[in-house]
């Protein structure tokens, strides 16, 4: 019997509701598999924890978190604690500290779901840079309290950081038999960062002559997402652009509650972390109506990363079956089911 250790960080709001369902699904998958068991270690790090302890996680948080095979995170952020605190003191330290520099975000319309856009051929992946760029958390405030106040928010694009995300995207394309890579840029306006981003893409693309390389300014690309999603295969984007594009992408699937994301440390030196794309949604927190799909799909990605392809397939198929039948759906996708009812219906199909 192989034991797989999963650290859980449910976090805030609906994060708690959806991680609970993710755990149920993993337990079921272990039963069906027969040769594995999951050991869960739940960490209470959240905005509530911050209000009690004055920090989002203990000083040695990363040391505690590191001891596992993978991390499942719900969502962070809650009224009462500035959003900047929850992101800067929990989410980003994990992503950066564990060198999870790739954030994989599949955008795929699942059977039975109706996209709000006309072109329903939606099946691509966004490879988001996850460790630097616009979210490097550097900047300055000067002349505070005067009319001359000036705030500078830096964006950091290193050769190493930019090249590795580009290479990851191109390699991913090759390994998954894709033929096209689209890079999100804005080199017309951002004359340092995005000009450099384009240069790195052009350089890396030389090593992949079989891949059709394109770049598009982010403003045009948002329109392209809506008009021509069928043309997209692998989209590579900086931290900010990837963040924005994937909320758009998720909404294109019928609900922001559907998409998963994998914060990946490709070298396997640190654990990778899986989470739904959606946030903590304080407005529906505790109502038990959050869509469990984003988390269950994140669990699928986690299983794939743990090389449990068969279990991943079982859960993904179960999700698609329940969507196709249409009997158990949370309100965001047109039903009346609760989070648990929908998740239970899915888990019941894992056999
Ligand atoms: C996401 C979220 C986070 C991000 C927030 C909570 C800081 O929007 O994972 O997409 O921007 O990375
Ligand atoms: Mg986001």
Short mmCIF file of C-alpha atoms and ligand atoms in Angstrom, two decimals:
data_model
loop_
_atom_site.label_atom_id
_atom_site.label_comp_id
_atom_site.label_asym_id
_atom_site.label_seq_id
_atom_site.Cartn_x
_atom_site.Cartn_y
_atom_site.Cartn_z
CA UNK A 1 0.00 0.00 0.00
CA UNK A 2 1.50 3.32 -1.05
CA UNK A 3 0.81 6.34 1.15
CA UNK A 4 0.51 9.73 -0.54
CA UNK A 5 0.70 12.72 1.73
CA UNK A 6 -1.47 15.68 0.83
CA UNK A 7 -1.31 18.98 2.68
CA UNK A 8 -4.61 20.85 2.66
CA UNK A 9 -4.95 24.61 2.86
CA UNK A 10 -8.71 25.23 2.54
CA UNK A 11 -8.19 28.93 3.28
CA UNK A 12 -11.19 31.24 3.28
CA UNK A 13 -14.81 31.43 2.23
CA UNK A 14 -15.92 28.80 -0.24
CA UNK A 15 -12.36 27.43 -0.26
CA UNK A 16 -13.37 25.46 2.83
CA UNK A 17 -16.51 24.03 1.18
CA UNK A 18 -14.77 22.90 -1.97
CA UNK A 19 -11.62 21.40 -0.44
CA UNK A 20 -13.86 19.19 1.72
CA UNK A 21 -15.29 17.72 -1.50
CA UNK A 22 -11.83 17.30 -2.98
CA UNK A 23 -10.85 15.20 0.03
CA UNK A 24 -13.98 13.05 -0.33
CA UNK A 25 -13.13 12.42 -3.97
CA UNK A 26 -9.54 11.44 -3.13
CA UNK A 27 -10.73 9.03 -0.42
CA UNK A 28 -13.09 7.40 -2.89
CA UNK A 29 -10.39 7.14 -5.55
CA UNK A 30 -8.05 5.46 -3.07
CA UNK A 31 -10.75 2.88 -2.22
CA UNK A 32 -11.35 2.15 -5.88
CA UNK A 33 -7.61 1.96 -6.63
CA UNK A 34 -6.89 -0.40 -3.77
CA UNK A 35 -3.13 0.14 -3.76
CA UNK A 36 -2.88 3.69 -2.47
CA UNK A 37 -4.01 5.67 0.54
CA UNK A 38 -4.02 9.40 1.05
CA UNK A 39 -2.86 10.93 4.28
CA UNK A 40 -4.25 14.42 4.79
CA UNK A 41 -2.78 17.16 6.91
CA UNK A 42 -5.06 20.18 7.17
CA UNK A 43 -3.50 23.58 7.85
CA UNK A 44 -5.76 26.35 9.13
CA UNK A 45 -3.89 29.18 7.41
CA UNK A 46 -6.40 31.76 6.30
CA UNK A 47 -7.65 35.28 6.95
CA UNK A 48 -9.32 33.99 10.11
CA UNK A 49 -5.92 32.67 11.21
CA UNK A 50 -4.43 36.08 10.40
CA UNK A 51 -6.94 37.89 12.59
CA UNK A 52 -6.00 35.61 15.50
CA UNK A 53 -2.25 35.37 15.00
CA UNK A 54 -1.31 38.48 13.03
CA UNK A 55 0.13 36.38 10.22
CA UNK A 56 -1.33 34.27 7.42
CA UNK A 57 0.88 31.32 8.28
CA UNK A 58 3.55 30.61 10.89
CA UNK A 59 7.13 31.75 10.25
CA UNK A 60 8.15 28.19 9.44
CA UNK A 61 5.03 27.67 7.33
CA UNK A 62 6.88 26.64 4.21
CA UNK A 63 8.91 24.07 6.14
CA UNK A 64 5.67 22.55 7.46
CA UNK A 65 4.03 22.65 4.07
CA UNK A 66 6.98 21.17 2.23
CA UNK A 67 6.57 17.78 3.85
CA UNK A 68 4.08 16.26 1.42
CA UNK A 69 3.59 14.93 -2.10
CA UNK A 70 1.20 17.68 -3.16
CA UNK A 71 -0.84 20.58 -1.79
CA UNK A 72 -4.55 21.20 -2.30
CA UNK A 73 -5.56 24.81 -1.72
CA UNK A 74 -9.09 26.25 -1.67
CA UNK A 75 -9.00 30.03 -1.88
CA UNK A 76 -7.64 32.91 0.16
CA UNK A 77 -9.05 36.33 0.91
CA UNK A 78 -11.84 37.57 3.13
CA UNK A 79 -13.33 40.96 4.07
CA UNK A 80 -11.56 42.27 7.17
CA UNK A 81 -8.12 41.41 5.89
CA UNK A 82 -6.79 43.39 2.93
CA UNK A 83 -6.61 41.21 -0.21
CA UNK A 84 -3.01 42.28 -0.60
CA UNK A 85 -2.15 40.68 2.76
CA UNK A 86 -3.67 37.28 2.01
CA UNK A 87 -2.04 37.07 -1.39
CA UNK A 88 1.35 38.48 -0.35
CA UNK A 89 1.66 36.51 2.86
CA UNK A 90 0.27 33.14 1.89
CA UNK A 91 -0.28 32.48 -1.78
CA UNK A 92 2.73 34.18 -3.31
CA UNK A 93 5.26 32.94 -0.71
CA UNK A 94 4.15 29.37 -1.47
CA UNK A 95 4.23 29.83 -5.24
CA UNK A 96 7.60 31.55 -5.12
CA UNK A 97 9.15 29.65 -2.24
CA UNK A 98 8.39 26.28 -3.80
CA UNK A 99 9.54 27.51 -7.21
CA UNK A 100 6.14 26.77 -8.67
CA UNK A 101 6.98 28.94 -11.60
CA UNK A 102 4.47 27.35 -13.94
CA UNK A 103 0.74 27.79 -13.50
CA UNK A 104 -1.17 25.45 -15.79
CA UNK A 105 -4.75 26.44 -16.48
CA UNK A 106 -6.75 24.30 -18.88
CA UNK A 107 -9.66 26.04 -20.59
CA UNK A 108 -11.89 23.31 -21.96
CA UNK A 109 -15.64 23.35 -22.42
CA UNK A 110 -16.96 20.21 -20.81
CA UNK A 111 -19.87 18.20 -22.25
CA UNK A 112 -23.28 19.42 -21.21
CA UNK A 113 -22.14 22.91 -20.36
CA UNK A 114 -23.18 25.89 -22.43
CA UNK A 115 -20.66 28.61 -23.11
CA UNK A 116 -21.86 32.21 -23.02
CA UNK A 117 -20.02 32.71 -26.30
CA UNK A 118 -21.15 31.42 -29.71
CA UNK A 119 -18.00 29.60 -30.74
CA UNK A 120 -18.04 26.54 -28.52
CA UNK A 121 -14.85 24.91 -29.77
CA UNK A 122 -12.96 25.71 -26.60
CA UNK A 123 -10.10 23.42 -25.64
CA UNK A 124 -6.76 25.01 -24.92
CA UNK A 125 -4.36 25.60 -22.07
CA UNK A 126 -2.90 28.75 -20.60
CA UNK A 127 0.66 28.46 -19.30
CA UNK A 128 0.95 31.31 -16.83
CA UNK A 129 4.28 32.52 -15.45
CA UNK A 130 3.86 32.17 -11.71
CA UNK A 131 6.91 33.49 -9.90
CA UNK A 132 7.83 36.97 -11.09
CA UNK A 133 6.66 39.51 -13.67
CA UNK A 134 4.04 42.00 -12.59
CA UNK A 135 3.49 40.09 -9.31
CA UNK A 136 7.08 40.42 -8.10
CA UNK A 137 5.84 42.52 -5.15
CA UNK A 138 8.42 45.24 -5.64
CA UNK A 139 7.86 48.95 -5.84
CA UNK A 140 7.99 52.15 -3.87
CA UNK A 141 5.95 55.00 -2.49
CA UNK A 142 7.45 58.46 -2.32
CA UNK A 143 6.24 61.85 -1.12
CA UNK A 144 3.46 60.14 0.80
CA UNK A 145 0.88 62.52 2.22
CA UNK A 146 1.72 65.25 -0.27
CA UNK A 147 0.14 66.19 -3.60
CA UNK A 148 3.38 64.92 -5.15
CA UNK A 149 2.76 61.39 -3.99
CA UNK A 150 4.13 58.86 -6.39
CA UNK A 151 3.68 55.11 -6.40
CA UNK A 152 5.81 52.81 -8.50
CA UNK A 153 4.90 49.15 -9.05
CA UNK A 154 7.72 47.23 -10.62
CA UNK A 155 7.55 44.24 -12.91
CA UNK A 156 10.54 41.92 -12.99
CA UNK A 157 11.30 39.78 -16.02
CA UNK A 158 14.52 37.85 -15.69
CA UNK A 159 16.23 35.93 -18.47
CA UNK A 160 15.95 32.75 -16.42
CA UNK A 161 12.31 33.29 -15.45
CA UNK A 162 11.13 34.28 -18.90
CA UNK A 163 13.05 31.63 -20.77
CA UNK A 164 11.96 28.76 -18.55
CA UNK A 165 8.26 29.58 -18.88
CA UNK A 166 8.59 29.92 -22.66
CA UNK A 167 10.43 26.62 -22.89
CA UNK A 168 7.89 24.94 -20.66
CA UNK A 169 5.06 26.11 -22.94
CA UNK A 170 6.81 24.98 -26.12
CA UNK A 171 7.82 21.65 -24.61
CA UNK A 172 4.29 21.13 -23.39
CA UNK A 173 3.01 21.81 -26.91
CA UNK A 174 5.40 19.26 -28.40
CA UNK A 175 4.70 16.62 -25.77
CA UNK A 176 0.94 16.95 -26.20
CA UNK A 177 0.94 16.99 -29.99
CA UNK A 178 -0.09 20.61 -30.26
CA UNK A 179 1.09 22.60 -33.23
CA UNK A 180 0.62 26.19 -32.09
CA UNK A 181 1.85 28.45 -29.31
CA UNK A 182 0.35 31.90 -28.80
CA UNK A 183 2.21 34.38 -26.58
CA UNK A 184 0.36 37.18 -24.79
CA UNK A 185 2.33 40.39 -25.11
CA UNK A 186 1.98 44.15 -24.96
CA UNK A 187 5.28 45.19 -26.44
CA UNK A 188 3.75 48.23 -28.11
CA UNK A 189 3.21 49.89 -24.73
CA UNK A 190 5.55 48.10 -22.30
CA UNK A 191 8.81 48.89 -23.95
CA UNK A 192 11.10 47.06 -21.54
CA UNK A 193 9.31 44.05 -20.15
CA UNK A 194 7.23 42.93 -23.08
CA UNK A 195 9.81 43.77 -25.73
CA UNK A 196 12.12 41.45 -23.80
CA UNK A 197 9.33 38.86 -23.47
CA UNK A 198 8.92 38.87 -27.27
CA UNK A 199 12.67 38.55 -27.79
CA UNK A 200 12.82 35.52 -25.53
CA UNK A 201 9.88 33.94 -27.32
CA UNK A 202 11.53 34.49 -30.70
CA UNK A 203 14.78 32.96 -29.42
CA UNK A 204 13.11 29.92 -27.83
CA UNK A 205 10.84 29.42 -30.85
CA UNK A 206 13.93 28.75 -32.99
CA UNK A 207 14.33 25.45 -31.17
CA UNK A 208 10.78 24.42 -32.09
CA UNK A 209 10.51 24.84 -35.87
CA UNK A 210 7.59 22.38 -35.92
CA UNK A 211 5.48 24.73 -33.76
CA UNK A 212 3.66 27.67 -35.28
CA UNK A 213 4.60 30.61 -33.05
CA UNK A 214 2.42 33.64 -32.69
CA UNK A 215 2.19 36.60 -30.37
CA UNK A 216 -0.70 38.96 -29.84
CA UNK A 217 -1.09 42.08 -27.75
CA UNK A 218 -3.11 41.27 -24.68
CA UNK A 219 -5.94 43.65 -25.58
CA UNK A 220 -6.40 42.06 -28.97
CA UNK A 221 -5.97 38.61 -27.46
CA UNK A 222 -8.93 39.06 -25.08
CA UNK A 223 -11.08 39.69 -28.15
CA UNK A 224 -9.49 36.71 -29.88
CA UNK A 225 -10.42 34.48 -26.93
CA UNK A 226 -14.07 35.31 -27.52
CA UNK A 227 -14.06 35.30 -31.31
CA UNK A 228 -11.62 32.51 -32.19
CA UNK A 229 -11.11 30.17 -29.22
CA UNK A 230 -10.91 27.26 -31.66
CA UNK A 231 -7.64 28.71 -32.97
CA UNK A 232 -5.96 28.49 -29.55
CA UNK A 233 -3.92 25.52 -28.33
CA UNK A 234 -1.20 26.65 -25.93
CA UNK A 235 -1.21 30.24 -24.69
CA UNK A 236 1.84 31.46 -22.78
CA UNK A 237 1.45 34.55 -20.65
CA UNK A 238 3.10 36.59 -17.94
CA UNK A 239 1.79 36.45 -14.39
CA UNK A 240 -0.72 39.32 -14.70
CA UNK A 241 -1.81 38.60 -18.26
CA UNK A 242 -2.23 34.91 -17.48
CA UNK A 243 -4.25 35.75 -14.40
CA UNK A 244 -6.67 37.92 -16.34
CA UNK A 245 -6.90 35.65 -19.37
CA UNK A 246 -7.80 32.63 -17.26
CA UNK A 247 -10.72 34.26 -15.47
CA UNK A 248 -11.96 35.16 -18.92
CA UNK A 249 -11.29 31.62 -20.09
CA UNK A 250 -13.07 30.13 -17.13
CA UNK A 251 -16.12 32.32 -17.72
CA UNK A 252 -16.12 31.09 -21.32
CA UNK A 253 -16.76 27.61 -19.92
CA UNK A 254 -20.03 28.70 -18.40
CA UNK A 255 -18.91 29.60 -14.89
CA UNK A 256 -15.92 30.93 -13.09
CA UNK A 257 -16.35 28.00 -10.71
CA UNK A 258 -15.22 25.36 -13.18
CA UNK A 259 -11.56 25.84 -13.98
CA UNK A 260 -8.64 24.37 -12.10
CA UNK A 261 -5.06 25.39 -11.84
CA UNK A 262 -1.82 23.65 -11.09
CA UNK A 263 1.07 25.59 -9.57
CA UNK A 264 3.87 23.38 -10.75
CA UNK A 265 7.47 23.01 -9.66
CA UNK A 266 8.62 21.17 -12.78
CA UNK A 267 11.85 19.94 -11.21
CA UNK A 268 9.98 18.19 -8.40
CA UNK A 269 12.30 19.77 -5.86
CA UNK A 270 9.26 21.10 -3.99
CA UNK A 271 5.64 19.98 -3.90
CA UNK A 272 3.28 21.42 -6.47
CA UNK A 273 0.01 23.03 -5.42
CA UNK A 274 -3.42 22.58 -6.96
CA UNK A 275 -6.37 24.93 -6.57
CA UNK A 276 -9.48 26.10 -8.36
CA UNK A 277 -9.05 29.33 -10.32
CA UNK A 278 -11.94 30.98 -8.50
CA UNK A 279 -11.53 32.99 -5.33
CA UNK A 280 -13.08 32.74 -1.87
CA UNK A 281 -16.40 34.34 -2.98
CA UNK A 282 -17.37 35.84 0.39
CA UNK A 283 -20.86 36.62 -0.96
CA UNK A 284 -21.77 32.92 -1.12
CA UNK A 285 -19.42 31.63 1.59
CA UNK A 286 -21.08 29.22 4.00
CA UNK A 287 -24.17 28.85 1.81
CA UNK A 288 -22.98 25.50 0.52
CA UNK A 289 -23.69 26.36 -3.11
CA UNK A 290 -20.18 26.83 -4.49
CA UNK A 291 -19.39 24.79 -7.57
CA UNK A 292 -17.08 21.91 -6.57
CA UNK A 293 -15.90 21.41 -10.16
CA UNK A 294 -12.91 23.74 -10.05
CA UNK A 295 -11.49 21.84 -7.10
CA UNK A 296 -12.36 18.38 -8.40
CA UNK A 297 -10.69 19.24 -11.69
CA UNK A 298 -7.70 20.52 -9.71
CA UNK A 299 -7.66 17.12 -8.00
CA UNK A 300 -7.57 15.52 -11.46
CA UNK A 301 -4.52 17.62 -12.30
CA UNK A 302 -2.94 16.65 -8.99
CA UNK A 303 -3.49 12.96 -9.70
CA UNK A 304 -1.93 13.34 -13.12
CA UNK A 305 1.09 14.97 -11.58
CA UNK A 306 1.31 12.14 -9.04
CA UNK A 307 1.33 9.78 -12.02
CA UNK A 308 -2.06 8.31 -11.09
CA UNK A 309 -3.42 8.69 -14.60
CA UNK A 310 -6.08 6.06 -14.19
CA UNK A 311 -7.55 7.66 -11.07
CA UNK A 312 -7.40 11.05 -12.78
CA UNK A 313 -9.35 9.65 -15.72
CA UNK A 314 -11.98 8.11 -13.44
CA UNK A 315 -12.70 11.40 -11.72
CA UNK A 316 -12.69 13.43 -14.92
CA UNK A 317 -15.12 11.01 -16.56
CA UNK A 318 -17.38 11.08 -13.51
CA UNK A 319 -17.47 14.89 -13.67
CA UNK A 320 -18.36 14.82 -17.35
CA UNK A 321 -21.07 12.19 -16.78
CA UNK A 322 -22.78 14.25 -14.09
CA UNK A 323 -22.61 17.36 -16.25
CA UNK A 324 -24.10 15.51 -19.21
CA UNK A 325 -26.95 14.08 -17.13
CA UNK A 326 -27.63 17.56 -15.80
CA UNK A 327 -29.43 16.37 -12.65
CA UNK A 328 -26.97 17.69 -10.11
CA UNK A 329 -25.69 21.17 -10.80
CA UNK A 330 -24.90 24.06 -8.55
CA UNK A 331 -26.78 27.34 -9.21
CA UNK A 332 -23.92 28.96 -11.15
CA UNK A 333 -24.45 26.39 -13.93
CA UNK A 334 -28.21 26.45 -13.88
CA UNK A 335 -29.16 23.94 -11.19
CA UNK A 336 -30.28 23.87 -7.59
CA UNK A 337 -27.85 21.33 -6.12
CA UNK A 338 -25.63 22.15 -3.19
CA UNK A 339 -21.86 21.82 -3.33
CA UNK A 340 -22.02 18.47 -1.56
CA UNK A 341 -24.92 17.12 -3.61
CA UNK A 342 -23.11 17.81 -6.85
CA UNK A 343 -19.79 16.45 -5.56
CA UNK A 344 -21.48 13.35 -4.12
CA UNK A 345 -23.16 12.67 -7.46
CA UNK A 346 -19.75 12.85 -9.12
CA UNK A 347 -18.03 10.73 -6.50
CA UNK A 348 -20.77 8.08 -6.73
CA UNK A 349 -19.75 7.61 -10.35
CA UNK A 350 -16.15 6.89 -9.43
CA UNK A 351 -16.26 3.11 -9.55
C1 LIG B 1 -5.40 33.47 -9.00
C2 LIG B 1 -5.81 34.54 -8.05
C3 LIG B 1 -4.62 35.11 -7.32
C4 LIG B 1 -3.63 35.59 -8.38
C5 LIG B 1 -4.95 36.22 -6.33
C6 LIG B 1 -5.82 35.70 -5.21
C7 LIG B 1 -3.76 36.93 -5.80
O1 LIG B 1 -6.51 35.52 -8.74
O2 LIG B 1 -4.84 32.47 -8.56
O3 LIG B 1 -5.62 33.63 -10.20
O4 LIG B 1 -3.81 36.67 -8.93
O5 LIG B 1 -2.69 34.89 -8.66
MG1 LIG B 2 -6.91 35.07 -10.76
#
